[in-house]
Tab-separated table of C-alpha atoms in Angstrom:
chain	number	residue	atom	x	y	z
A	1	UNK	CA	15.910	4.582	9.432
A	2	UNK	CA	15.731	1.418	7.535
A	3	UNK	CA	12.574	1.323	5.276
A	4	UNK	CA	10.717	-2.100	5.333
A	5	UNK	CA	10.039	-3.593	1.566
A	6	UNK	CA	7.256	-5.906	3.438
A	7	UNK	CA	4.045	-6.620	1.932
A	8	UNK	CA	1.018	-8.616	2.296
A	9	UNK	CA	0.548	-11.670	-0.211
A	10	UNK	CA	-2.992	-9.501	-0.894
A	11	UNK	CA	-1.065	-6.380	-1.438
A	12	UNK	CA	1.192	-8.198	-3.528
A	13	UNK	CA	-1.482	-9.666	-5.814
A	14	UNK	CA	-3.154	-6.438	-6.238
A	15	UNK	CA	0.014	-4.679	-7.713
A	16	UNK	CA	0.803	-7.803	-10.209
A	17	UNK	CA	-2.966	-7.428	-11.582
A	18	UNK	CA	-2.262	-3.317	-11.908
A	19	UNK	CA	1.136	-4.322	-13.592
A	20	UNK	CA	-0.825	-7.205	-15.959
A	21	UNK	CA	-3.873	-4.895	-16.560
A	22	UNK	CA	-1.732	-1.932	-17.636
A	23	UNK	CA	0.773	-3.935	-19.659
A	24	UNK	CA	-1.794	-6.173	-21.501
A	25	UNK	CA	-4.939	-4.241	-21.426
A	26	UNK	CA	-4.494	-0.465	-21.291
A	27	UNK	CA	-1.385	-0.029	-23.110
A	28	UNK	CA	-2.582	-1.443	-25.643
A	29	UNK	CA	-5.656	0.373	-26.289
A	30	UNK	CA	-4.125	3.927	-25.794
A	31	UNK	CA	-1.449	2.626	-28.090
A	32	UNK	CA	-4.457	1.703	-30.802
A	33	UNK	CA	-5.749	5.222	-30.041
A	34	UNK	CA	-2.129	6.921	-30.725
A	35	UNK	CA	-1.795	5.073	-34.100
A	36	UNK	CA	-5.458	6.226	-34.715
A	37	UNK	CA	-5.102	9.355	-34.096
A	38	UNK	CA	-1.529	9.594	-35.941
A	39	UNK	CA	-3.220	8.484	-39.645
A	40	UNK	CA	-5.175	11.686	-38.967
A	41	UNK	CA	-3.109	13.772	-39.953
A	42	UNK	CA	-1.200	16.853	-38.443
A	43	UNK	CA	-0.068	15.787	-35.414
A	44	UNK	CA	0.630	18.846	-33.673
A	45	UNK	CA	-2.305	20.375	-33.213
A	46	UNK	CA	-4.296	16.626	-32.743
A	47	UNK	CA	-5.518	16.707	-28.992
A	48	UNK	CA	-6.460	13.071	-29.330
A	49	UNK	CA	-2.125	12.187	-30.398
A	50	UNK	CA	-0.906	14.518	-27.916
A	51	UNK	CA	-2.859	12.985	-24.969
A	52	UNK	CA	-2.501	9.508	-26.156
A	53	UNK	CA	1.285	9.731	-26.138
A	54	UNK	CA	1.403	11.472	-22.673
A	55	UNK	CA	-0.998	8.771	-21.508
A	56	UNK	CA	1.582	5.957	-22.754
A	57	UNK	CA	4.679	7.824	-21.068
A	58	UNK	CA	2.422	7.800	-17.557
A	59	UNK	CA	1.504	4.176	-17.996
A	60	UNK	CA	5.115	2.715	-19.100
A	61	UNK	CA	6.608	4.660	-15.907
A	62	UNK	CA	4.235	2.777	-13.756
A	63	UNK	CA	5.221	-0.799	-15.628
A	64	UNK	CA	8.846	0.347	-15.077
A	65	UNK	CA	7.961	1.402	-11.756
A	66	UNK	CA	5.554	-2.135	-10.642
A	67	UNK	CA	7.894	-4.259	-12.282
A	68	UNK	CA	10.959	-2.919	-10.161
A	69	UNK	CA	9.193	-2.764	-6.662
A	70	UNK	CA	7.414	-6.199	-7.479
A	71	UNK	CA	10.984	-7.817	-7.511
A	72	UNK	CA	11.863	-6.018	-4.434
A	73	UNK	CA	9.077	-6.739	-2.318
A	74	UNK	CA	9.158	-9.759	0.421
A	75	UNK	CA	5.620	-11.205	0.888
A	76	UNK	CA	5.072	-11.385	4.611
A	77	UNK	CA	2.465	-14.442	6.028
A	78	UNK	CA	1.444	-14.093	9.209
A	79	UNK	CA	2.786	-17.169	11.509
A	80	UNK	CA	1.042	-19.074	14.466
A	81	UNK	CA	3.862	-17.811	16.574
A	82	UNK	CA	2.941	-14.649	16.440
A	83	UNK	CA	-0.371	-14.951	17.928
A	84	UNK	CA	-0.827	-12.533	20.927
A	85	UNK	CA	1.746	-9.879	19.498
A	86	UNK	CA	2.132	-6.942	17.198
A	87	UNK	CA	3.923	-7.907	14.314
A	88	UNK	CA	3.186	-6.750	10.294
A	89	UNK	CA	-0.151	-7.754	8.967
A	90	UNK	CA	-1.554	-7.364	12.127
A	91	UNK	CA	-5.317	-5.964	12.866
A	92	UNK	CA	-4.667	-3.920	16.409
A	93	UNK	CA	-7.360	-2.193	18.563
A	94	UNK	CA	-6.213	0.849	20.400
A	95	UNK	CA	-7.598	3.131	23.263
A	96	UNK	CA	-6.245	6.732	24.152
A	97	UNK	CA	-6.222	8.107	27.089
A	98	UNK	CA	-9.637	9.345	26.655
A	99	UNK	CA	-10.918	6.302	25.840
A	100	UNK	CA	-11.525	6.415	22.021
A	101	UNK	CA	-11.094	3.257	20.128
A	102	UNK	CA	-9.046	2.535	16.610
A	103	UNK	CA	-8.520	0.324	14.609
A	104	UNK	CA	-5.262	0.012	12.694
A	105	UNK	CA	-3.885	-2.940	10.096
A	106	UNK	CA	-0.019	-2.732	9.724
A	107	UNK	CA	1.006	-3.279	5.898
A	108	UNK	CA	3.769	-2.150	3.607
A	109	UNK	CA	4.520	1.477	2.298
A	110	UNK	CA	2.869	0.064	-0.855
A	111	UNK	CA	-0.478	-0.620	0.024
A	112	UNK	CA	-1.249	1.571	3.474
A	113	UNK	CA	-4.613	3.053	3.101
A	114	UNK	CA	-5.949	5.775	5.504
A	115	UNK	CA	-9.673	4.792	4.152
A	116	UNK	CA	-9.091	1.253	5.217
A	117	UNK	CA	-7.219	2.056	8.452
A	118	UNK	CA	-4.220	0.467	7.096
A	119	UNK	CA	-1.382	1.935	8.164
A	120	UNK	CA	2.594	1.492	7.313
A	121	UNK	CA	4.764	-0.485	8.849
A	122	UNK	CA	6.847	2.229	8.560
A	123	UNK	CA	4.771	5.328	10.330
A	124	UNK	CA	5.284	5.992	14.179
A	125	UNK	CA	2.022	3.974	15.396
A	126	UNK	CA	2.954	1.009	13.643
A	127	UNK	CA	7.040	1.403	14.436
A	128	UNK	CA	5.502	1.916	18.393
A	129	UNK	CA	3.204	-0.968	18.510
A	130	UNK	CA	5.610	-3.935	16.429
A	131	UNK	CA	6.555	-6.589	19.185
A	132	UNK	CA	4.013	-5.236	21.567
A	133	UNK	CA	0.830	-7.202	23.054
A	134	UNK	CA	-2.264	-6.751	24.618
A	135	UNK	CA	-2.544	-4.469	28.052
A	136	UNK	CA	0.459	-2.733	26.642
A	137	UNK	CA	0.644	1.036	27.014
A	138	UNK	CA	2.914	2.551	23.874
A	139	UNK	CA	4.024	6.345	23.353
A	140	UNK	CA	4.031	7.668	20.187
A	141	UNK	CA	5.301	10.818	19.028
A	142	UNK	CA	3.303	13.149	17.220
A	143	UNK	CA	3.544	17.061	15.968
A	144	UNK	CA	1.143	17.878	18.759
A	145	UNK	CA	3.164	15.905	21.689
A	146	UNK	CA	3.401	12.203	23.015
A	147	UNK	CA	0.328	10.512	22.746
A	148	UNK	CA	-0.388	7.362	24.332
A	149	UNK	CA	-2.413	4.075	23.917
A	150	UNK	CA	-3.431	0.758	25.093
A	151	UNK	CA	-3.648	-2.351	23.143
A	152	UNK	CA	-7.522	-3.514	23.792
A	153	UNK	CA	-7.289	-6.137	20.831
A	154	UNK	CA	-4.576	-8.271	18.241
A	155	UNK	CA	-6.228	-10.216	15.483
A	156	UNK	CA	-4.630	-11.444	12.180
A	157	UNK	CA	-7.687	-11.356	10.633
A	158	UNK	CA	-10.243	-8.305	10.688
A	159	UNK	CA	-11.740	-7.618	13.900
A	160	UNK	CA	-15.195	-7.511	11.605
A	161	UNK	CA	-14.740	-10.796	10.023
């Protein structure tokens, strides 16, 4: 299966400031730190060099990292003709069959957060729902058996704003 490189222009601006802030901001501190630290002295038993250097190899695998998935990522905005229908970036109310209510937002692999109810594009619920609108009944296929749900509600903007 085809993984989606989509990603909200919010999503998208939040990974450029991690990828600024790190670059201009942290790295260069810890760096400060590491040079500190080196003029102490023996370096092999100096906590303060040891951690500092580990702490620039973690932060210049996440620039590597941010700058290569920034390049790769397509900004998705949502589009008047989707109104009415499932598509990604989309704020969708669902009811089981026993009548519980959620709430989902469909976003990229890069930003999902199970806090925020956003969900990938790529998980099951979102893959079921895409292209769907409301009164539709969708299956989805979980570890404990199909489940299924209604769509009560599409917004592309939060249901709470």
């Amino acid at each position: 299966m085809q993984k989606a490189n989509y990603i909200t222009r919010e999503g998208y601006l939040a990974l450029d400031r991690e990828l600024k802030y790190l670059w201009k901001e942290e790295r260069p501190k810890v760096t400060q730190a590491v040079s500190d630290a080196a003029a102490l002295g023996d370096r092999s038993e100096n906590a303060e060099y040891i951690y500092g250097k580990r702490r620039l190899r973690e932060i210049d695998r996440r620039v590597r990292f941010l700058t290569k998935r920034l390049e790769t990522l397509t900004i998705v905005e949502p589009d008047p003709r989707q109104e009415g229908k499932v598509f990604f970036g989309a704020w969708v109310k669902l009811e089981d069959e026993n009548g519980n209510l959620y709430v989902y937002r469909i976003v990229g692999a890069d930003e999902f957060d199970p806090k925020k109810n956003w969900i990938s594009i790529n998980s099951p619920v979102a893959r079921a729902l895409i292209g769907h609108k409301v009164d539709d009944e969708i299956a989805v296929i979980t570890p404990n058996g199909k489940m299924f749900y209604y769509i009560v509600g599409i917004s592309y903007t939060d249901f709470a704003s």
